[in-house]
XYZ file of C-alpha atoms in Angstrom:
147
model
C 125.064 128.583 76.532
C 127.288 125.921 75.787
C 128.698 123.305 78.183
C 131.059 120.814 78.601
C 129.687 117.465 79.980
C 132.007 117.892 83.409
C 129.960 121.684 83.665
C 126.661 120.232 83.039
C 127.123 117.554 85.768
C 128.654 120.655 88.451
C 125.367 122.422 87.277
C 123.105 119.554 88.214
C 124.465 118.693 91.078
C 124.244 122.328 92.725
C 120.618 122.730 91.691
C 119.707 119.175 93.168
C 119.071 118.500 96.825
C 120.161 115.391 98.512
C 118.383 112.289 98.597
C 117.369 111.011 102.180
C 118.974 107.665 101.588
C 118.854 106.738 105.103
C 115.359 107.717 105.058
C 114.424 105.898 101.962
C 116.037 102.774 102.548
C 114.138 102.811 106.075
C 110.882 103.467 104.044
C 111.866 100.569 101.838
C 112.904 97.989 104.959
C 109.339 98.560 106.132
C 107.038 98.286 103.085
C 108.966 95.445 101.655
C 108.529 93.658 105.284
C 105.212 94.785 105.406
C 104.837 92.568 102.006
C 106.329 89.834 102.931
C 104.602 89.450 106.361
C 101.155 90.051 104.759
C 101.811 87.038 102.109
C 103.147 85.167 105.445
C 99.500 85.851 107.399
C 97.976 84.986 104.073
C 99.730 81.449 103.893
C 99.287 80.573 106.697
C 95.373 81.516 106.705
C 95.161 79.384 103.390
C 97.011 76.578 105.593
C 94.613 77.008 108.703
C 92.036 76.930 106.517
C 92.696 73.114 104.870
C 95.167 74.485 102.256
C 97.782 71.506 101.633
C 101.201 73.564 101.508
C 102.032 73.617 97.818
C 98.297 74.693 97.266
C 98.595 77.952 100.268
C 101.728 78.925 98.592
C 99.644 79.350 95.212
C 96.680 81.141 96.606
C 98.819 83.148 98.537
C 100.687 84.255 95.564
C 97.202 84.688 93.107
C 95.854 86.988 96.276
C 98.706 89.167 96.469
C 99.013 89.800 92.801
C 95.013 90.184 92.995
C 95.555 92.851 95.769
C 98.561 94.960 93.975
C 96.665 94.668 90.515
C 93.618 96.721 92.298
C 95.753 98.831 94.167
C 97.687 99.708 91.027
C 93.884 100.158 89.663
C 92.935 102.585 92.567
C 96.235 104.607 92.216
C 97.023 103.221 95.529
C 100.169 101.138 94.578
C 101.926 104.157 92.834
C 101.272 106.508 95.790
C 103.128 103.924 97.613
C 105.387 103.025 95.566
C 106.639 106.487 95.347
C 106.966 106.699 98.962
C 108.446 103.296 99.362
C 110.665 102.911 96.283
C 112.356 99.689 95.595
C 110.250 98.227 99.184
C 107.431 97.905 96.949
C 109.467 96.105 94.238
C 109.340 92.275 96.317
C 108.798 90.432 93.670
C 105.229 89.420 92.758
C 103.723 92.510 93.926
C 105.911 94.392 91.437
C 105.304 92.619 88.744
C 101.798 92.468 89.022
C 102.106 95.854 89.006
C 104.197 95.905 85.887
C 101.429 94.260 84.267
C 98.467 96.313 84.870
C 100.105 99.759 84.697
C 100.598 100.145 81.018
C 97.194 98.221 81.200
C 95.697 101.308 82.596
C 97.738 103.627 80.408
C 97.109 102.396 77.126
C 93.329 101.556 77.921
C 91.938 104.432 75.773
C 93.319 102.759 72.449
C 91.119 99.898 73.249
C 91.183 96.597 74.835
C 92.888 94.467 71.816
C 95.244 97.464 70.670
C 95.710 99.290 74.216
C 95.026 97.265 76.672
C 96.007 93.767 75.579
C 98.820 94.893 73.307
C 100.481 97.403 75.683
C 100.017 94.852 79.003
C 103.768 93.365 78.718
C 105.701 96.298 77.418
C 107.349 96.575 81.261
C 107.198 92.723 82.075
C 107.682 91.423 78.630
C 111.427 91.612 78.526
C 111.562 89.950 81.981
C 109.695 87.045 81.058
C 111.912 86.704 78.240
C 115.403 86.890 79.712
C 114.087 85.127 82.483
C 112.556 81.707 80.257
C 115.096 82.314 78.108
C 117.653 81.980 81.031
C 116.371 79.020 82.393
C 116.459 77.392 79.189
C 120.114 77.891 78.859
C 121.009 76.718 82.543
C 118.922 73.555 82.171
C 120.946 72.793 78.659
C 123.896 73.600 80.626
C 123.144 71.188 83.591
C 121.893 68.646 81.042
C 125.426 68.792 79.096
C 127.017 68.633 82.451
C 124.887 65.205 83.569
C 123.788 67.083 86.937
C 120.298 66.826 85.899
């Protein structure tokens, strides 16, 4: 059966259904708050507890990667990540789970071929453009004497 690319697409699209978008975005709203407000309690537990401000903001973030690396471990995070979609994307969350996911996958090759070799294939490129970025802008602001 051949198609044209305009007859493929009409095909598609009458054998998919819908996406809830309401629904999802709702789903995402609430996870992604839920995130944020947990790292919130978390700070200001670290505070309560003697934390000087700069050093609750660090254990805040080290727990929360801590806690999406082991649910990513437990097969927790993708179950709600699935659900959740881009909610469960807030930033370090995600990328902790970015991190140990092809961890997991590749672990059966070994821990210096799998394991340590496979670890950034998701947050590699991030780090990258993002350092990379940075370096730029600061070159940038140095040329311009705002820095």
């Amino acid at each position: 059966m051949d198609m044209t690319n305009k007859e493929y697409g009409k095909f598609v699209n009458s054998k998919s259904q819908p996406s809830p978008t309401g629904k999802n975005c709702l789903w995402a709203f609430c996870v992604g708050g839920a995130i944020c407000t947990l790292g919130q309690v978390l700070m200001n537990v670290y505070k309560n507890g003697g934390l000087e401000p700069d050093d609750a903001a660090g254990a805040t973030s080290v727990t929360l990667i801590l806690i999406a690396a082991v649910l990513t471990g437990l097969g927790i995070f993708d179950k709600l990540a699935k659900r959740a979609g881009a909610g469960t994307l807030v930033p370090i969350t995600g990328f902790a789970n970015a991190v140990v996911s092809p961890a997991l996958e590749f672990k059966s090759e070994g821990l210096v071929m799998g394991v340590a070799a496979k670890m950034f294939v998701i947050a590699g490129p991030v780090l990258v453009f993002g350092i990379s970025a940075s370096v730029v802008y600061g070159i940038i602001l140095l040329l311009l004497g705002l820095v």
